[in-house]
PDB file of C-alpha atoms in Angstrom:
ATOM      1  CA  GLY A   1      -0.158   0.036  -0.035  1.00  0.00           C
ATOM      2  CA  SER A   2       2.824   2.568   0.942  1.00  0.00           C
ATOM      3  CA  GLU A   3       5.040   1.600  -2.255  1.00  0.00           C
ATOM      4  CA  LEU A   4       1.443   2.160  -3.917  1.00  0.00           C
ATOM      5  CA  CYS A   5       1.175   5.424  -2.786  1.00  0.00           C
ATOM      6  CA  ARG A   6       4.684   6.387  -3.463  1.00  0.00           C
ATOM      7  CA  GLN A   7       4.137   5.413  -6.957  1.00  0.00           C
ATOM      8  CA  ILE A   8       1.274   6.942  -7.962  1.00  0.00           C
ATOM      9  CA  LEU A   9       2.317  10.081  -6.450  1.00  0.00           C
ATOM     10  CA  LYS A  10       4.910  10.443  -9.017  1.00  0.00           C
ATOM     11  CA  GLN A  11       2.229  10.182 -11.747  1.00  0.00           C
ATOM     12  CA  ASN A  12       0.709  13.089 -10.947  1.00  0.00           C
ATOM     13  CA  PRO A  13      -2.517  12.661  -9.737  1.00  0.00           C
ATOM     14  CA  LYS A  14      -4.841  15.540  -8.709  1.00  0.00           C
ATOM     15  CA  ARG A  15      -5.585  14.079  -5.027  1.00  0.00           C
ATOM     16  CA  LEU A  16      -4.259  10.885  -3.584  1.00  0.00           C
ATOM     17  CA  LEU A  17      -6.614   9.279  -0.693  1.00  0.00           C
ATOM     18  CA  MET A  18      -4.657   7.042   1.274  1.00  0.00           C
ATOM     19  CA  VAL A  19      -6.720   4.991   3.271  1.00  0.00           C
ATOM     20  CA  GLU A  20      -5.643   2.819   6.208  1.00  0.00           C
ATOM     21  CA  ILE A  21      -6.705   0.944   9.444  1.00  0.00           C
ATOM     22  CA  ASN A  22      -3.422   1.452  10.938  1.00  0.00           C
ATOM     23  CA  GLU A  23      -2.935   4.872  12.944  1.00  0.00           C
ATOM     24  CA  PHE A  24       0.768   4.743  12.684  1.00  0.00           C
ATOM     25  CA  ALA A  25       1.380   2.823   9.078  1.00  0.00           C
ATOM     26  CA  LEU A  26      -0.821   5.920   7.735  1.00  0.00           C
ATOM     27  CA  TYR A  27       1.105   8.704   9.766  1.00  0.00           C
ATOM     28  CA  LYS A  28       4.439   7.139   8.701  1.00  0.00           C
ATOM     29  CA  ILE A  29       3.374   7.246   4.716  1.00  0.00           C
ATOM     30  CA  HIS A  30       2.013  10.470   4.675  1.00  0.00           C
ATOM     31  CA  SER A  31       4.842  12.268   6.477  1.00  0.00           C
ATOM     32  CA  GLU A  32       7.019  10.639   4.195  1.00  0.00           C
ATOM     33  CA  LEU A  33       4.729  11.862   0.925  1.00  0.00           C
ATOM     34  CA  CYS A  34       4.534  15.256   2.567  1.00  0.00           C
ATOM     35  CA  GLU A  35       8.257  15.726   3.183  1.00  0.00           C
ATOM     36  CA  LEU A  36       8.993  14.200  -0.694  1.00  0.00           C
ATOM     37  CA  GLN A  37       6.726  16.940  -1.977  1.00  0.00           C
ATOM     38  CA  SER A  38       8.338  19.789  -0.075  1.00  0.00           C
ATOM     39  CA  LYS A  39      11.043  19.265  -1.820  1.00  0.00           C
ATOM     40  CA  ARG A  40       9.553  19.012  -5.367  1.00  0.00           C
ATOM     41  CA  ASP A  41       7.938  21.579  -6.742  1.00  0.00           C
ATOM     42  CA  GLU A  42       6.099  19.425  -9.368  1.00  0.00           C
ATOM     43  CA  LEU A  43       4.152  17.248  -6.815  1.00  0.00           C
ATOM     44  CA  LYS A  44       3.068  20.542  -4.299  1.00  0.00           C
ATOM     45  CA  SER A  45      -0.069  20.669  -6.152  1.00  0.00           C
ATOM     46  CA  ILE A  46      -1.419  17.058  -5.466  1.00  0.00           C
ATOM     47  CA  GLU A  47      -3.537  16.882  -2.534  1.00  0.00           C
ATOM     48  CA  LEU A  48      -2.685  14.191   0.251  1.00  0.00           C
ATOM     49  CA  ILE A  49      -5.863  12.833   2.356  1.00  0.00           C
ATOM     50  CA  PRO A  50      -4.978  10.377   4.884  1.00  0.00           C
ATOM     51  CA  LEU A  51      -8.065   8.424   6.259  1.00  0.00           C
ATOM     52  CA  ILE A  52      -8.370   6.238   8.659  1.00  0.00           C
ATOM     53  CA  ALA A  53     -10.737   3.483   8.218  1.00  0.00           C
ATOM     54  CA  CYS A  54     -11.983   0.031   7.860  1.00  0.00           C
ATOM     55  CA  VAL A  55     -12.862  -1.779   4.558  1.00  0.00           C
ATOM     56  CA  ARG A  56     -15.645  -3.684   6.576  1.00  0.00           C
ATOM     57  CA  ASN A  57     -17.311  -0.413   7.553  1.00  0.00           C
ATOM     58  CA  SER A  58     -19.610   0.361   4.996  1.00  0.00           C
ATOM     59  CA  TYR A  59     -20.971   3.848   7.129  1.00  0.00           C
ATOM     60  CA  ARG A  60     -17.253   4.871   6.795  1.00  0.00           C
ATOM     61  CA  ILE A  61     -16.447   3.751   3.246  1.00  0.00           C
ATOM     62  CA  ASN A  62     -19.515   5.082   1.856  1.00  0.00           C
ATOM     63  CA  GLN A  63     -18.563   8.668   3.660  1.00  0.00           C
ATOM     64  CA  ILE A  64     -14.888   8.636   1.880  1.00  0.00           C
ATOM     65  CA  MET A  65     -17.213   7.539  -1.546  1.00  0.00           C
ATOM     66  CA  THR A  66     -19.521  10.362  -1.235  1.00  0.00           C
ATOM     67  CA  THR A  67     -17.136  13.066   0.226  1.00  0.00           C
ATOM     68  CA  TRP A  68     -14.086  12.678  -2.330  1.00  0.00           C
ATOM     69  CA  HIS A  69     -15.808  10.325  -5.449  1.00  0.00           C
ATOM     70  CA  PRO A  70     -12.095   8.643  -6.043  1.00  0.00           C
ATOM     71  CA  SER A  71     -12.014   7.933 -10.005  1.00  0.00           C
ATOM     72  CA  THR A  72      -9.478   4.784  -9.345  1.00  0.00           C
ATOM     73  CA  ILE A  73      -9.553   2.090  -6.546  1.00  0.00           C
ATOM     74  CA  TYR A  74      -6.729   0.099  -5.641  1.00  0.00           C
ATOM     75  CA  HIS A  75      -7.811  -2.273  -3.278  1.00  0.00           C
ATOM     76  CA  ALA A  76      -4.406  -3.663  -0.989  1.00  0.00           C
ATOM     77  CA  ALA A  77      -6.369  -3.982   2.521  1.00  0.00           C
ATOM     78  CA  ALA A  78      -6.022  -7.927   3.126  1.00  0.00           C
ATOM     79  CA  TYR A  79      -4.716 -10.064   6.210  1.00  0.00           C
ATOM     80  CA  LYS A  80      -2.090 -12.350   4.320  1.00  0.00           C
ATOM     81  CA  HIS A  81       0.133 -14.322   7.034  1.00  0.00           C
ATOM     82  CA  VAL A  82      -0.797 -18.001   6.027  1.00  0.00           C
ATOM     83  CA  PRO A  83      -0.080 -19.293   9.735  1.00  0.00           C
ATOM     84  CA  LEU A  84      -2.145 -16.390  11.602  1.00  0.00           C
ATOM     85  CA  LEU A  85      -5.056 -16.781   9.479  1.00  0.00           C
ATOM     86  CA  GLU A  86      -5.529 -20.653  10.126  1.00  0.00           C
ATOM     87  CA  SER A  87      -6.183 -19.719  13.667  1.00  0.00           C
ATOM     88  CA  ASN A  88      -8.191 -16.606  13.050  1.00  0.00           C
ATOM     89  CA  ILE A  89     -10.419 -17.829  10.142  1.00  0.00           C
ATOM     90  CA  ILE A  90     -13.456 -15.803  11.042  1.00  0.00           C
ATOM     91  CA  GLU A  91     -11.577 -12.439  11.059  1.00  0.00           C
ATOM     92  CA  GLY A  92      -9.975 -13.567   8.034  1.00  0.00           C
ATOM     93  CA  ILE A  93     -12.933 -14.372   6.081  1.00  0.00           C
ATOM     94  CA  LYS A  94     -14.748 -10.931   7.541  1.00  0.00           C
ATOM     95  CA  ASN A  95     -11.634  -8.491   6.063  1.00  0.00           C
ATOM     96  CA  ASN A  96     -10.561 -10.302   3.248  1.00  0.00           C
ATOM     97  CA  ILE A  97     -14.162 -11.347   1.913  1.00  0.00           C
ATOM     98  CA  PHE A  98     -16.609  -9.083   3.252  1.00  0.00           C
ATOM     99  CA  GLY A  99     -14.082  -6.631   3.200  1.00  0.00           C
ATOM    100  CA  THR A 100     -13.706  -6.886  -0.618  1.00  0.00           C
ATOM    101  CA  GLN A 101     -17.852  -6.981  -1.108  1.00  0.00           C
ATOM    102  CA  ASN A 102     -18.095  -4.033   0.574  1.00  0.00           C
ATOM    103  CA  LEU A 103     -15.688  -1.891  -1.273  1.00  0.00           C
ATOM    104  CA  VAL A 104     -16.763  -3.595  -4.703  1.00  0.00           C
ATOM    105  CA  ASN A 105     -20.364  -2.732  -4.017  1.00  0.00           C
ATOM    106  CA  LEU A 106     -19.927   0.933  -2.849  1.00  0.00           C
ATOM    107  CA  SER A 107     -17.363   1.688  -6.259  1.00  0.00           C
ATOM    108  CA  CYS A 108     -20.285   0.313  -8.420  1.00  0.00           C
ATOM    109  CA  LYS A 109     -22.625   2.348  -6.523  1.00  0.00           C
ATOM    110  CA  TYR A 110     -20.643   5.801  -6.667  1.00  0.00           C
ATOM    111  CA  LYS A 111     -19.217   4.893 -10.041  1.00  0.00           C
ATOM    112  CA  CYS A 112     -15.854   4.729  -9.741  1.00  0.00           C
ATOM    113  CA  ARG A 113     -13.696   4.344 -12.940  1.00  0.00           C
ATOM    114  CA  LYS A 114     -11.768   1.269 -12.206  1.00  0.00           C
ATOM    115  CA  PHE A 115     -11.218  -0.909  -9.190  1.00  0.00           C
ATOM    116  CA  ILE A 116      -8.220  -3.094  -9.135  1.00  0.00           C
ATOM    117  CA  LEU A 117      -7.594  -6.124  -6.567  1.00  0.00           C
ATOM    118  CA  VAL A 118      -3.923  -6.813  -5.438  1.00  0.00           C
ATOM    119  CA  SER A 119      -4.506 -10.597  -5.164  1.00  0.00           C
ATOM    120  CA  THR A 120      -1.999 -13.706  -4.288  1.00  0.00           C
ATOM    121  CA  ASP A 121      -0.671 -16.956  -6.146  1.00  0.00           C
ATOM    122  CA  LYS A 122      -2.068 -18.809  -3.495  1.00  0.00           C
ATOM    123  CA  ALA A 123      -5.353 -18.265  -4.786  1.00  0.00           C
ATOM    124  CA  VAL A 124      -4.608 -20.997  -7.425  1.00  0.00           C
ATOM    125  CA  ARG A 125      -6.149 -23.818  -6.522  1.00  0.00           C
ATOM    126  CA  PRO A 126      -5.842 -22.633  -2.993  1.00  0.00           C
ATOM    127  CA  THR A 127      -4.392 -25.006   0.432  1.00  0.00           C
ATOM    128  CA  ASN A 128      -5.063 -22.558   3.028  1.00  0.00           C
ATOM    129  CA  ILE A 129      -7.348 -20.220   4.529  1.00  0.00           C
ATOM    130  CA  MET A 130      -5.407 -17.428   3.310  1.00  0.00           C
ATOM    131  CA  GLY A 131      -5.443 -18.586  -0.475  1.00  0.00           C
ATOM    132  CA  ALA A 132      -8.948 -19.394  -0.357  1.00  0.00           C
ATOM    133  CA  SER A 133     -10.405 -15.931   1.104  1.00  0.00           C
ATOM    134  CA  LYS A 134      -8.446 -14.509  -1.650  1.00  0.00           C
ATOM    135  CA  ARG A 135      -9.805 -16.844  -4.154  1.00  0.00           C
ATOM    136  CA  PHE A 136     -12.874 -15.881  -2.873  1.00  0.00           C
ATOM    137  CA  SER A 137     -12.675 -12.214  -3.318  1.00  0.00           C
ATOM    138  CA  GLU A 138     -11.766 -12.141  -6.747  1.00  0.00           C
ATOM    139  CA  MET A 139     -14.639 -14.274  -7.569  1.00  0.00           C
ATOM    140  CA  ILE A 140     -16.537 -11.075  -5.957  1.00  0.00           C
ATOM    141  CA  VAL A 141     -14.716  -9.122  -8.589  1.00  0.00           C
ATOM    142  CA  GLN A 142     -15.224 -11.232 -11.315  1.00  0.00           C
ATOM    143  CA  ALA A 143     -19.123 -11.295 -10.787  1.00  0.00           C
ATOM    144  CA  TYR A 144     -19.341  -7.484 -10.186  1.00  0.00           C
ATOM    145  CA  ALA A 145     -17.289  -7.198 -13.318  1.00  0.00           C
ATOM    146  CA  ALA A 146     -19.647  -9.594 -15.426  1.00  0.00           C
ATOM    147  CA  GLU A 147     -22.237  -7.365 -14.405  1.00  0.00           C
ATOM    148  CA  GLU A 148     -20.570  -4.528 -14.722  1.00  0.00           C
ATOM    149  CA  ALA A 149     -19.771  -4.981 -18.306  1.00  0.00           C
ATOM    150  CA  LEU A 150     -23.367  -4.619 -19.507  1.00  0.00           C
ATOM    151  CA  ASN A 151     -23.618  -0.947 -18.029  1.00  0.00           C
ATOM    152  CA  LYS A 152     -19.882  -0.094 -18.469  1.00  0.00           C
ATOM    153  CA  LYS A 153     -19.245   2.420 -15.819  1.00  0.00           C
ATOM    154  CA  THR A 154     -16.767   0.465 -13.665  1.00  0.00           C
ATOM    155  CA  SER A 155     -13.885  -1.560 -14.849  1.00  0.00           C
ATOM    156  CA  PHE A 156     -12.431  -4.006 -12.895  1.00  0.00           C
ATOM    157  CA  GLY A 157      -9.434  -5.810 -12.879  1.00  0.00           C
ATOM    158  CA  ILE A 158      -7.069  -8.722 -10.679  1.00  0.00           C
ATOM    159  CA  VAL A 159      -3.463  -8.705 -10.187  1.00  0.00           C
ATOM    160  CA  ARG A 160      -1.527 -12.128  -8.580  1.00  0.00           C
ATOM    161  CA  PHE A 161       1.857 -12.303  -7.639  1.00  0.00           C
ATOM    162  CA  GLY A 162       3.927 -14.212  -4.817  1.00  0.00           C
ATOM    163  CA  ASN A 163       6.600 -13.052  -2.780  1.00  0.00           C
ATOM    164  CA  VAL A 164       7.232  -9.378  -2.491  1.00  0.00           C
ATOM    165  CA  VAL A 165      10.808  -9.317  -0.512  1.00  0.00           C
ATOM    166  CA  ASN A 166      10.250  -7.486   2.609  1.00  0.00           C
ATOM    167  CA  SER A 167       6.446  -6.388   2.302  1.00  0.00           C
ATOM    168  CA  SER A 168       4.348  -6.968   5.287  1.00  0.00           C
ATOM    169  CA  GLY A 169       3.144 -10.423   3.994  1.00  0.00           C
ATOM    170  CA  SER A 170       6.456 -11.794   3.142  1.00  0.00           C
ATOM    171  CA  VAL A 171       8.660 -14.502   5.050  1.00  0.00           C
ATOM    172  CA  ILE A 172      11.833 -12.975   4.228  1.00  0.00           C
ATOM    173  CA  PRO A 173      11.954 -10.599   7.372  1.00  0.00           C
ATOM    174  CA  LEU A 174      11.349 -13.770   9.696  1.00  0.00           C
ATOM    175  CA  PHE A 175      14.047 -15.757   7.848  1.00  0.00           C
ATOM    176  CA  SER A 176      16.607 -12.951   8.262  1.00  0.00           C
ATOM    177  CA  LYS A 177      15.963 -12.601  12.182  1.00  0.00           C
ATOM    178  CA  GLN A 178      16.226 -16.331  12.661  1.00  0.00           C
ATOM    179  CA  ILE A 179      19.760 -16.136  10.693  1.00  0.00           C
ATOM    180  CA  ASN A 180      20.649 -13.498  12.333  1.00  0.00           C
ATOM    181  CA  SER A 181      19.947 -15.174  16.332  1.00  0.00           C
ATOM    182  CA  GLY A 182      22.012 -18.368  14.768  1.00  0.00           C
ATOM    183  CA  GLY A 183      19.072 -20.265  13.988  1.00  0.00           C
ATOM    184  CA  PRO A 184      17.136 -22.660  13.332  1.00  0.00           C
ATOM    185  CA  LEU A 185      15.505 -21.576  10.244  1.00  0.00           C
ATOM    186  CA  THR A 186      11.589 -22.888  10.027  1.00  0.00           C
ATOM    187  CA  VAL A 187      11.278 -24.062   6.695  1.00  0.00           C
ATOM    188  CA  THR A 188       7.769 -26.135   6.361  1.00  0.00           C
ATOM    189  CA  HIS A 189       8.999 -28.222   3.744  1.00  0.00           C
ATOM    190  CA  PRO A 190      12.535 -28.943   1.725  1.00  0.00           C
ATOM    191  CA  GLU A 191      11.242 -28.890  -1.309  1.00  0.00           C
ATOM    192  CA  ILE A 192       9.062 -25.859  -1.113  1.00  0.00           C
ATOM    193  CA  THR A 193       9.349 -22.937  -3.673  1.00  0.00           C
ATOM    194  CA  ARG A 194       8.602 -19.627  -4.038  1.00  0.00           C
ATOM    195  CA  PHE A 195       8.794 -16.341  -6.372  1.00  0.00           C
ATOM    196  CA  PHE A 196      10.047 -13.399  -5.215  1.00  0.00           C
ATOM    197  CA  MET A 197      10.080  -9.779  -6.364  1.00  0.00           C
ATOM    198  CA  THR A 198      10.731  -6.642  -5.142  1.00  0.00           C
ATOM    199  CA  ILE A 199       8.292  -4.422  -3.388  1.00  0.00           C
ATOM    200  CA  PRO A 200       8.746  -1.396  -6.059  1.00  0.00           C
ATOM    201  CA  GLU A 201       8.733  -3.858  -8.956  1.00  0.00           C
ATOM    202  CA  ALA A 202       5.952  -5.289  -7.988  1.00  0.00           C
ATOM    203  CA  THR A 203       3.867  -2.121  -7.556  1.00  0.00           C
ATOM    204  CA  SER A 204       4.767  -0.708 -10.834  1.00  0.00           C
ATOM    205  CA  LEU A 205       3.234  -4.007 -12.575  1.00  0.00           C
ATOM    206  CA  ILE A 206       0.095  -3.332 -10.130  1.00  0.00           C
ATOM    207  CA  LEU A 207      -0.405  -0.111 -11.900  1.00  0.00           C
ATOM    208  CA  GLN A 208       0.574  -1.367 -15.223  1.00  0.00           C
ATOM    209  CA  SER A 209      -2.297  -3.914 -15.056  1.00  0.00           C
ATOM    210  CA  GLY A 210      -4.668  -0.824 -13.518  1.00  0.00           C
ATOM    211  CA  MET A 211      -4.195   0.461 -17.030  1.00  0.00           C
ATOM    212  CA  LEU A 212      -4.715  -2.309 -19.105  1.00  0.00           C
ATOM    213  CA  ALA A 213      -7.698  -3.897 -16.968  1.00  0.00           C
ATOM    214  CA  LYS A 214     -11.405  -3.942 -18.426  1.00  0.00           C
ATOM    215  CA  ASN A 215     -13.961  -6.177 -17.373  1.00  0.00           C
ATOM    216  CA  GLY A 216     -12.305  -8.620 -14.265  1.00  0.00           C
ATOM    217  CA  GLU A 217      -9.159 -10.176 -15.892  1.00  0.00           C
ATOM    218  CA  VAL A 218      -6.801 -11.860 -13.993  1.00  0.00           C
ATOM    219  CA  PHE A 219      -3.203 -10.247 -14.551  1.00  0.00           C
ATOM    220  CA  VAL A 220      -0.519 -12.963 -13.178  1.00  0.00           C
ATOM    221  CA  LEU A 221       3.199 -10.889 -12.907  1.00  0.00           C
ATOM    222  CA  ASN A 222       6.062 -12.946 -14.364  1.00  0.00           C
ATOM    223  CA  MET A 223       8.296 -13.274 -11.383  1.00  0.00           C
ATOM    224  CA  GLY A 224      11.320 -15.338 -12.968  1.00  0.00           C
ATOM    225  CA  LYS A 225      12.185 -19.010 -11.592  1.00  0.00           C
ATOM    226  CA  PRO A 226      10.803 -19.932  -8.479  1.00  0.00           C
ATOM    227  CA  ILE A 227      13.698 -20.563  -5.584  1.00  0.00           C
ATOM    228  CA  LYS A 228      13.729 -23.463  -2.897  1.00  0.00           C
ATOM    229  CA  ILE A 229      13.294 -21.898  -0.115  1.00  0.00           C
ATOM    230  CA  LEU A 230      15.759 -23.800   1.564  1.00  0.00           C
TER     231      LEU A 230
END
């Protein structure tokens, strides 16, 4: 989400709405972008709006939509740690599924021009709650896309990718910590492989997918060769 804000700012939008449930995370990215703005004249006219909100709160999202009328929404608000969601199933479903449903519904209601869902490669034939909840959210987006194709008001797109190095859902910081403390390393299975990509790389591809999205297409990023975690 933070990197999306950084890259969107460089595209010179009229206004950037940063919607976040975590107050400190919002304060951090807002302060960083304000500082960047103060140093670069071409960014000074962009309005930066920090908004504390939860995607599950229909009233609050409705309020944001009616006040600001965003033309494009990038939806990256998901719980994404696989083991945590296995023991917090209801919260994962409420946030990843019902949060998406709420946001998609209001995007259509207020004729938002474009809606992009940030998804995961774990949504393909999911083997865990996190992957299943993200697949469900993809199906919600595709169902609305099929309906909206008739009245051509909102365009939808879905972007899937694998492990983004040092993102909030990445396993890399955990491994680094385990290595620095002398081990042991907790690898689930010796044959497990993952694709890796940097945050700026993944984010620029999300923005490109947003340009191409029309009717609920799923964009799968080319993440190179899979690497064995071990």
